[in-house]
mmCIF file of C-alpha atoms and ligand atoms in Angstrom:
data_model
loop_
_atom_site.group_PDB
_atom_site.id
_atom_site.type_symbol
_atom_site.label_atom_id
_atom_site.label_comp_id
_atom_site.label_asym_id
_atom_site.label_seq_id
_atom_site.Cartn_x
_atom_site.Cartn_y
_atom_site.Cartn_z
ATOM 1 C CA UNK A 1 -71.053 46.125 -85.698
ATOM 2 C CA UNK A 2 -70.966 45.905 -81.885
ATOM 3 C CA UNK A 3 -73.571 48.066 -80.222
ATOM 4 C CA UNK A 4 -71.150 50.226 -78.221
ATOM 5 C CA UNK A 5 -73.915 52.340 -76.731
ATOM 6 C CA UNK A 6 -75.692 49.222 -75.458
ATOM 7 C CA UNK A 7 -72.465 47.946 -73.883
ATOM 8 C CA UNK A 8 -71.765 51.295 -72.222
ATOM 9 C CA UNK A 9 -75.281 51.933 -70.949
ATOM 10 C CA UNK A 10 -75.549 48.295 -69.830
ATOM 11 C CA UNK A 11 -72.421 48.640 -67.670
ATOM 12 C CA UNK A 12 -73.648 51.933 -66.227
ATOM 13 C CA UNK A 13 -76.954 50.306 -65.328
ATOM 14 C CA UNK A 14 -75.234 47.175 -64.017
ATOM 15 C CA UNK A 15 -77.130 44.972 -66.470
ATOM 16 C CA UNK A 16 -74.716 42.080 -66.598
ATOM 17 C CA UNK A 17 -76.740 39.863 -68.969
ATOM 18 C CA UNK A 18 -77.378 42.696 -71.439
ATOM 19 C CA UNK A 19 -73.675 43.602 -71.432
ATOM 20 C CA UNK A 20 -72.617 39.997 -72.006
ATOM 21 C CA UNK A 21 -75.173 39.615 -74.828
ATOM 22 C CA UNK A 22 -74.069 42.829 -76.568
ATOM 23 C CA UNK A 23 -70.369 41.951 -76.337
ATOM 24 C CA UNK A 24 -71.019 38.384 -77.502
ATOM 25 C CA UNK A 25 -72.992 39.708 -80.485
ATOM 26 C CA UNK A 26 -70.016 41.936 -81.378
ATOM 27 C CA UNK A 27 -67.580 39.034 -81.039
ATOM 28 C CA UNK A 28 -69.819 36.804 -83.185
ATOM 29 C CA UNK A 29 -69.886 39.539 -85.838
ATOM 30 C CA UNK A 30 -66.069 39.617 -85.807
ATOM 31 C CA UNK A 31 -65.846 43.114 -84.315
ATOM 32 C CA UNK A 32 -62.780 44.447 -82.526
ATOM 33 C CA UNK A 33 -62.801 43.690 -78.806
ATOM 34 C CA UNK A 34 -60.183 46.429 -78.344
ATOM 35 C CA UNK A 35 -62.706 48.917 -79.711
ATOM 36 C CA UNK A 36 -65.403 47.592 -77.359
ATOM 37 C CA UNK A 37 -62.985 48.071 -74.454
ATOM 38 C CA UNK A 38 -61.691 51.516 -75.437
ATOM 39 C CA UNK A 39 -64.924 53.013 -76.760
ATOM 40 C CA UNK A 40 -67.507 51.541 -74.411
ATOM 41 C CA UNK A 41 -66.321 49.502 -71.429
ATOM 42 C CA UNK A 42 -63.553 51.726 -70.003
ATOM 43 C CA UNK A 43 -65.489 54.987 -70.657
ATOM 44 C CA UNK A 44 -68.477 53.481 -68.813
ATOM 45 C CA UNK A 45 -66.381 52.919 -65.689
ATOM 46 C CA UNK A 46 -64.938 56.450 -65.967
ATOM 47 C CA UNK A 47 -68.448 57.876 -66.210
ATOM 48 C CA UNK A 48 -69.462 55.800 -63.199
ATOM 49 C CA UNK A 49 -66.625 57.418 -61.213
ATOM 50 C CA UNK A 50 -67.711 60.901 -62.285
ATOM 51 C CA UNK A 51 -71.288 60.157 -61.224
ATOM 52 C CA UNK A 52 -70.016 58.864 -57.875
ATOM 53 C CA UNK A 53 -68.041 62.101 -57.390
ATOM 54 C CA UNK A 54 -71.224 64.093 -58.053
ATOM 55 C CA UNK A 55 -73.214 61.911 -55.585
ATOM 56 C CA UNK A 56 -75.442 60.715 -58.438
ATOM 57 C CA UNK A 57 -74.639 57.065 -57.681
ATOM 58 C CA UNK A 58 -73.430 55.265 -54.560
ATOM 59 C CA UNK A 59 -71.231 52.256 -53.756
ATOM 60 C CA UNK A 60 -73.893 49.595 -54.539
ATOM 61 C CA UNK A 61 -74.366 50.986 -58.067
ATOM 62 C CA UNK A 62 -70.582 51.096 -58.574
ATOM 63 C CA UNK A 63 -70.430 47.507 -57.427
ATOM 64 C CA UNK A 64 -73.053 46.203 -59.848
ATOM 65 C CA UNK A 65 -71.481 48.224 -62.674
ATOM 66 C CA UNK A 66 -68.147 46.614 -61.792
ATOM 67 C CA UNK A 67 -69.741 43.153 -61.888
ATOM 68 C CA UNK A 68 -71.166 43.829 -65.355
ATOM 69 C CA UNK A 69 -67.739 45.108 -66.472
ATOM 70 C CA UNK A 70 -66.038 42.037 -65.030
ATOM 71 C CA UNK A 71 -68.457 39.698 -66.848
ATOM 72 C CA UNK A 72 -67.636 41.546 -70.091
ATOM 73 C CA UNK A 73 -63.898 41.291 -69.427
ATOM 74 C CA UNK A 74 -64.227 37.535 -69.010
ATOM 75 C CA UNK A 75 -65.585 37.372 -72.563
ATOM 76 C CA UNK A 76 -62.886 39.543 -74.129
ATOM 77 C CA UNK A 77 -59.975 38.073 -72.161
ATOM 78 C CA UNK A 78 -59.466 34.875 -74.204
ATOM 79 C CA UNK A 79 -59.460 36.895 -77.415
ATOM 80 C CA UNK A 80 -57.011 39.527 -76.170
ATOM 81 C CA UNK A 81 -54.803 36.924 -74.522
ATOM 82 C CA UNK A 82 -54.470 34.712 -77.623
ATOM 83 C CA UNK A 83 -50.804 34.065 -78.254
ATOM 84 C CA UNK A 84 -48.778 31.103 -79.440
ATOM 85 C CA UNK A 85 -45.376 32.446 -78.421
ATOM 86 C CA UNK A 86 -43.048 31.162 -75.725
ATOM 87 C CA UNK A 87 -43.500 33.533 -72.750
ATOM 88 C CA UNK A 88 -41.314 36.646 -73.163
ATOM 89 C CA UNK A 89 -40.898 36.959 -69.409
ATOM 90 C CA UNK A 90 -42.769 36.695 -66.139
ATOM 91 C CA UNK A 91 -44.624 39.547 -64.432
ATOM 92 C CA UNK A 92 -46.532 39.450 -61.149
ATOM 93 C CA UNK A 93 -49.307 41.930 -60.613
ATOM 94 C CA UNK A 94 -51.532 42.874 -57.721
ATOM 95 C CA UNK A 95 -53.538 45.731 -56.264
ATOM 96 C CA UNK A 96 -51.811 47.188 -53.205
ATOM 97 C CA UNK A 97 -52.664 46.635 -49.545
ATOM 98 C CA UNK A 98 -55.962 48.175 -48.453
ATOM 99 C CA UNK A 99 -57.271 48.491 -52.019
ATOM 100 C CA UNK A 100 -59.946 46.204 -53.470
ATOM 101 C CA UNK A 101 -60.258 47.724 -56.977
ATOM 102 C CA UNK A 102 -59.265 45.055 -59.488
ATOM 103 C CA UNK A 103 -60.720 45.932 -62.902
ATOM 104 C CA UNK A 104 -57.759 47.998 -64.116
ATOM 105 C CA UNK A 105 -55.324 45.454 -62.692
ATOM 106 C CA UNK A 106 -57.181 42.659 -64.516
ATOM 107 C CA UNK A 107 -57.027 44.625 -67.757
ATOM 108 C CA UNK A 108 -53.274 45.161 -67.444
ATOM 109 C CA UNK A 109 -52.874 41.408 -66.767
ATOM 110 C CA UNK A 110 -54.937 40.532 -69.847
ATOM 111 C CA UNK A 111 -52.926 42.883 -72.103
ATOM 112 C CA UNK A 112 -49.622 41.516 -70.787
ATOM 113 C CA UNK A 113 -50.779 37.945 -71.442
ATOM 114 C CA UNK A 114 -51.878 38.969 -74.935
ATOM 115 C CA UNK A 115 -48.441 40.460 -75.568
ATOM 116 C CA UNK A 116 -46.833 37.106 -74.676
ATOM 117 C CA UNK A 117 -45.897 37.494 -71.015
ATOM 118 C CA UNK A 118 -46.597 34.971 -68.281
ATOM 119 C CA UNK A 119 -48.558 36.712 -65.545
ATOM 120 C CA UNK A 120 -48.877 35.732 -61.893
ATOM 121 C CA UNK A 121 -52.048 37.464 -60.703
ATOM 122 C CA UNK A 122 -51.731 38.071 -56.966
ATOM 123 C CA UNK A 123 -55.209 39.566 -56.615
ATOM 124 C CA UNK A 124 -56.107 42.537 -54.434
ATOM 125 C CA UNK A 125 -55.011 43.845 -51.032
ATOM 126 C CA UNK A 126 -51.399 42.720 -51.599
ATOM 127 C CA UNK A 127 -48.808 43.385 -48.945
ATOM 128 C CA UNK A 128 -45.081 43.069 -49.593
ATOM 129 C CA UNK A 129 -45.096 39.396 -48.526
ATOM 130 C CA UNK A 130 -47.709 38.673 -51.209
ATOM 131 C CA UNK A 131 -45.661 40.466 -53.903
ATOM 132 C CA UNK A 132 -42.658 38.463 -52.725
ATOM 133 C CA UNK A 133 -44.527 35.216 -53.536
ATOM 134 C CA UNK A 134 -44.774 36.416 -57.163
ATOM 135 C CA UNK A 135 -41.030 37.036 -57.322
ATOM 136 C CA UNK A 136 -40.382 33.676 -55.653
ATOM 137 C CA UNK A 137 -42.316 32.136 -58.564
ATOM 138 C CA UNK A 138 -39.861 33.700 -61.008
ATOM 139 C CA UNK A 139 -41.372 37.086 -61.820
ATOM 140 C CA UNK A 140 -38.735 39.707 -62.628
ATOM 141 C CA UNK A 141 -41.243 42.550 -62.816
ATOM 142 C CA UNK A 142 -43.635 43.504 -60.021
ATOM 143 C CA UNK A 143 -46.629 45.539 -61.232
ATOM 144 C CA UNK A 144 -48.618 47.413 -58.572
ATOM 145 C CA UNK A 145 -52.046 48.906 -59.106
ATOM 146 C CA UNK A 146 -53.799 51.413 -56.855
ATOM 147 C CA UNK A 147 -57.042 53.347 -57.267
ATOM 148 C CA UNK A 148 -57.083 55.215 -53.979
ATOM 149 C CA UNK A 149 -54.982 58.168 -52.876
ATOM 150 C CA UNK A 150 -54.935 56.518 -49.445
ATOM 151 C CA UNK A 151 -53.394 53.259 -50.732
ATOM 152 C CA UNK A 152 -51.016 54.456 -53.461
ATOM 153 C CA UNK A 153 -48.515 55.456 -50.754
ATOM 154 C CA UNK A 154 -48.033 51.730 -50.024
ATOM 155 C CA UNK A 155 -46.215 51.473 -53.359
ATOM 156 C CA UNK A 156 -43.245 53.092 -51.640
ATOM 157 C CA UNK A 157 -43.149 50.158 -49.190
ATOM 158 C CA UNK A 158 -43.066 47.777 -52.149
ATOM 159 C CA UNK A 159 -40.164 49.668 -53.758
ATOM 160 C CA UNK A 160 -38.314 49.620 -50.420
ATOM 161 C CA UNK A 161 -39.004 45.913 -49.900
ATOM 162 C CA UNK A 162 -37.453 44.946 -53.254
ATOM 163 C CA UNK A 163 -34.558 47.428 -53.278
ATOM 164 C CA UNK A 164 -31.907 44.711 -52.781
ATOM 165 C CA UNK A 165 -33.473 42.216 -55.207
ATOM 166 C CA UNK A 166 -32.989 42.077 -58.965
ATOM 167 C CA UNK A 167 -36.566 42.982 -59.876
ATOM 168 C CA UNK A 168 -38.199 46.040 -61.423
ATOM 169 C CA UNK A 169 -41.226 47.714 -59.848
ATOM 170 C CA UNK A 170 -43.788 49.328 -62.117
ATOM 171 C CA UNK A 171 -46.858 51.178 -60.956
ATOM 172 C CA UNK A 172 -50.164 52.517 -62.235
ATOM 173 C CA UNK A 173 -53.793 53.255 -61.448
ATOM 174 C CA UNK A 174 -56.004 56.338 -61.672
ATOM 175 C CA UNK A 175 -54.407 58.540 -58.954
ATOM 176 C CA UNK A 176 -50.812 57.555 -59.793
ATOM 177 C CA UNK A 177 -48.601 59.929 -61.798
ATOM 178 C CA UNK A 178 -45.133 59.939 -63.309
ATOM 179 C CA UNK A 179 -44.121 62.472 -60.687
ATOM 180 C CA UNK A 180 -45.268 60.155 -57.869
ATOM 181 C CA UNK A 181 -43.468 57.237 -59.520
ATOM 182 C CA UNK A 182 -40.220 59.233 -59.638
ATOM 183 C CA UNK A 183 -40.666 60.366 -56.046
ATOM 184 C CA UNK A 184 -40.818 56.802 -54.677
ATOM 185 C CA UNK A 185 -38.092 55.447 -56.971
ATOM 186 C CA UNK A 186 -40.262 53.045 -58.993
ATOM 187 C CA UNK A 187 -38.765 51.756 -62.240
ATOM 188 C CA UNK A 188 -41.690 52.854 -64.374
ATOM 189 C CA UNK A 189 -45.220 54.174 -64.572
ATOM 190 C CA UNK A 190 -47.982 53.852 -67.111
ATOM 191 C CA UNK A 191 -51.422 55.431 -67.187
ATOM 192 C CA UNK A 192 -53.055 52.604 -69.132
ATOM 193 C CA UNK A 193 -52.862 48.904 -69.898
ATOM 194 C CA UNK A 194 -51.257 49.260 -73.343
ATOM 195 C CA UNK A 195 -48.640 51.565 -71.868
ATOM 196 C CA UNK A 196 -47.923 48.956 -69.188
ATOM 197 C CA UNK A 197 -47.073 46.427 -71.907
ATOM 198 C CA UNK A 198 -44.710 48.907 -73.610
ATOM 199 C CA UNK A 199 -43.110 49.626 -70.242
ATOM 200 C CA UNK A 200 -42.478 45.934 -69.589
ATOM 201 C CA UNK A 201 -41.135 45.518 -73.157
ATOM 202 C CA UNK A 202 -38.653 48.310 -72.634
ATOM 203 C CA UNK A 203 -37.567 47.186 -69.150
ATOM 204 C CA UNK A 204 -36.931 43.660 -70.445
ATOM 205 C CA UNK A 205 -35.373 44.883 -73.706
ATOM 206 C CA UNK A 206 -38.035 43.250 -75.922
HETATM 207 CO CO1 B1M B 1 -64.111 52.913 -55.945
HETATM 208 N N1 B1M B 1 -63.283 54.676 -55.957
HETATM 209 N N2 B1M B 1 -64.189 52.943 -54.001
HETATM 210 N N3 B1M B 1 -65.093 51.245 -56.106
HETATM 211 N N4 B1M B 1 -64.225 53.264 -57.801
HETATM 212 C C1 B1M B 1 -62.830 55.185 -57.246
HETATM 213 C C2 B1M B 1 -61.382 54.791 -57.501
HETATM 214 C C3 B1M B 1 -63.014 56.759 -57.048
HETATM 215 C C4 B1M B 1 -62.048 57.608 -57.915
HETATM 216 C C5 B1M B 1 -64.494 57.154 -57.277
HETATM 217 C C6 B1M B 1 -64.704 58.647 -57.122
HETATM 218 O O1 B1M B 1 -64.706 59.156 -56.025
HETATM 219 N N5 B1M B 1 -64.896 59.366 -58.218
HETATM 220 C C7 B1M B 1 -62.737 56.910 -55.500
HETATM 221 C C8 B1M B 1 -61.282 57.141 -55.092
HETATM 222 C C9 B1M B 1 -61.028 58.569 -54.614
HETATM 223 C C10 B1M B 1 -59.599 58.771 -54.244
HETATM 224 O O2 B1M B 1 -58.926 57.990 -53.647
HETATM 225 N N6 B1M B 1 -59.116 59.937 -54.611
HETATM 226 C C11 B1M B 1 -63.272 55.568 -54.980
HETATM 227 C C12 B1M B 1 -63.661 55.333 -53.638
HETATM 228 C C13 B1M B 1 -63.658 56.552 -52.730
HETATM 229 C C14 B1M B 1 -64.038 54.058 -53.175
HETATM 230 C C15 B1M B 1 -64.450 53.661 -51.744
HETATM 231 C C16 B1M B 1 -63.575 54.272 -50.622
HETATM 232 C C17 B1M B 1 -65.945 54.029 -51.602
HETATM 233 C C18 B1M B 1 -66.522 53.804 -50.230
HETATM 234 O O3 B1M B 1 -66.568 52.713 -49.760
HETATM 235 N N7 B1M B 1 -66.946 54.906 -49.654
HETATM 236 C C19 B1M B 1 -64.314 52.117 -51.780
HETATM 237 C C20 B1M B 1 -62.893 51.626 -51.411
HETATM 238 C C21 B1M B 1 -62.809 50.116 -51.290
HETATM 239 C C22 B1M B 1 -61.351 49.636 -51.177
HETATM 240 O O4 B1M B 1 -60.706 49.432 -52.162
HETATM 241 N N8 B1M B 1 -60.844 49.487 -49.951
HETATM 242 C C23 B1M B 1 -64.570 51.858 -53.234
HETATM 243 C C24 B1M B 1 -65.171 50.701 -53.705
HETATM 244 C C25 B1M B 1 -65.447 50.445 -55.039
HETATM 245 C C26 B1M B 1 -66.257 49.237 -55.522
HETATM 246 C C27 B1M B 1 -65.971 47.952 -54.739
HETATM 247 C C28 B1M B 1 -67.719 49.568 -55.381
HETATM 248 C C29 B1M B 1 -65.871 49.208 -57.042
HETATM 249 C C30 B1M B 1 -64.646 48.313 -57.357
HETATM 250 C C31 B1M B 1 -65.020 46.954 -57.895
HETATM 251 C C32 B1M B 1 -63.820 46.238 -58.461
HETATM 252 O O5 B1M B 1 -62.777 46.795 -58.805
HETATM 253 N N9 B1M B 1 -63.986 44.920 -58.542
HETATM 254 C C33 B1M B 1 -65.437 50.652 -57.280
HETATM 255 C C34 B1M B 1 -65.352 51.247 -58.569
HETATM 256 C C35 B1M B 1 -65.936 50.446 -59.709
HETATM 257 C C36 B1M B 1 -64.766 52.528 -58.787
HETATM 258 C C37 B1M B 1 -64.675 53.339 -60.097
HETATM 259 C C38 B1M B 1 -66.071 53.888 -60.373
HETATM 260 C C39 B1M B 1 -64.192 52.622 -61.333
HETATM 261 C C40 B1M B 1 -62.828 51.936 -61.195
HETATM 262 C C41 B1M B 1 -62.568 51.111 -62.439
HETATM 263 O O6 B1M B 1 -62.776 49.931 -62.456
HETATM 264 N N10 B1M B 1 -62.161 51.789 -63.555
HETATM 265 C C42 B1M B 1 -63.619 54.455 -59.688
HETATM 266 C C43 B1M B 1 -63.767 55.760 -60.445
HETATM 267 C C44 B1M B 1 -62.664 55.975 -61.468
HETATM 268 O O7 B1M B 1 -61.661 55.314 -61.496
HETATM 269 N N11 B1M B 1 -62.837 56.973 -62.286
HETATM 270 C C45 B1M B 1 -63.664 54.407 -58.212
HETATM 271 C C46 B1M B 1 -61.980 51.149 -64.865
HETATM 272 C C47 B1M B 1 -60.555 50.643 -65.001
HETATM 273 C C48 B1M B 1 -60.367 50.029 -66.370
HETATM 274 O O8 B1M B 1 -59.688 51.775 -64.887
HETATM 275 O O9 B1M B 1 -58.736 50.983 -62.683
HETATM 276 O O10 B1M B 1 -58.120 53.271 -63.605
HETATM 277 P P1 B1M B 1 -58.476 51.846 -63.836
HETATM 278 O O11 B1M B 1 -57.280 51.159 -64.630
HETATM 279 C C49 B1M B 1 -56.695 51.719 -65.799
HETATM 280 C C50 B1M B 1 -55.481 52.621 -65.508
HETATM 281 O O12 B1M B 1 -55.550 53.287 -64.270
HETATM 282 C C51 B1M B 1 -54.308 51.691 -65.653
HETATM 283 O O13 B1M B 1 -54.729 50.780 -66.664
HETATM 284 C C52 B1M B 1 -56.127 50.530 -66.558
HETATM 285 C C53 B1M B 1 -56.686 50.369 -67.945
HETATM 286 O O14 B1M B 1 -56.367 51.425 -68.797
HETATM 287 N N12 B1M B 1 -53.813 50.902 -64.525
HETATM 288 C C54 B1M B 1 -52.524 50.488 -64.501
HETATM 289 C C55 B1M B 1 -54.443 50.394 -63.462
HETATM 290 N N13 B1M B 1 -53.600 49.668 -62.731
HETATM 291 C C56 B1M B 1 -52.414 49.697 -63.343
HETATM 292 C C57 B1M B 1 -51.183 49.103 -63.015
HETATM 293 C C58 B1M B 1 -50.107 49.321 -63.849
HETATM 294 C C59 B1M B 1 -50.227 50.122 -64.993
HETATM 295 C C60 B1M B 1 -51.440 50.703 -65.347
HETATM 296 O O15 B1M B 1 -48.957 48.721 -63.501
HETATM 297 C C61 B1M B 1 -47.812 49.092 -64.109
#
């Protein structure tokens, strides 16, 4: 049984090696990586954010926690992304201009790959020209992530940019809401990575 507490406390403390060892032990024991993600890894990052809001931790601690989380994600990715299907469609994904948060975006990309979609990962700090490169590579869905109230407004620019092209824009990230999505005319919103997959399924009629 994966030691969920060890994974969670390891991420909070930014102990990359301990996190990797605990996740690897769980994988070797045949435990569910989805459970490790939902019960330990994602809650750890949420708790980190709450601590940051209460001034109990600062940016450097968030950064080392994020590095430990990222190292854990690299271990779970190949397992979650295992699929032997022909791609169901192509999605490009990126974090919007001005925003460097990429953990949620990476998780959405992993889940989409696992569900059988081809994903063009555009990285962080994406302006409309960058999103356009994803569409030029054949993506018919543009997924935008934002973690900051100051950057989520850029999603409106993305919707505007693609309004005359045959692509769907979907959005998500901690501050984003359905109401905001409706207000900027996006084609869909999801509050988590599994929901993003269902959204893409429904937009592509899968
Ligand atoms: Co930042 N940060 N951060 N940070 N950071 C937040 C977002 C914050 C809420 C912390 C807080 O105050 N409590 C706050 C934002 C406040 C606001 O805007 N209202 C904040 C701030 C203020 C900042 C800085 C400005 C701090 C500073 O410098 N003073 C700065 C900004 C830098 C920049 O981007 N320009 C900054 C920097 C950083 C680090 C670099 C240190 C680091 C990021 C490292 C990295 O990403 N590689 C960091 C971190 C780690 C966080 C918190 C603690 C954790 C984010 C995370 O990874 N969550 C975060 C607190 C929080 O979110 N509670 C915080 C885990 C991840 C799995 O969840 O990303 O929400 P999330 O993704 C979810 C869903 O949202 C959804 O699915 C995912 C999985 O379920 N989803 C989508 C995400 N994208 C989607 C796209 C979709 C669909 C669903 O498309 C359809």
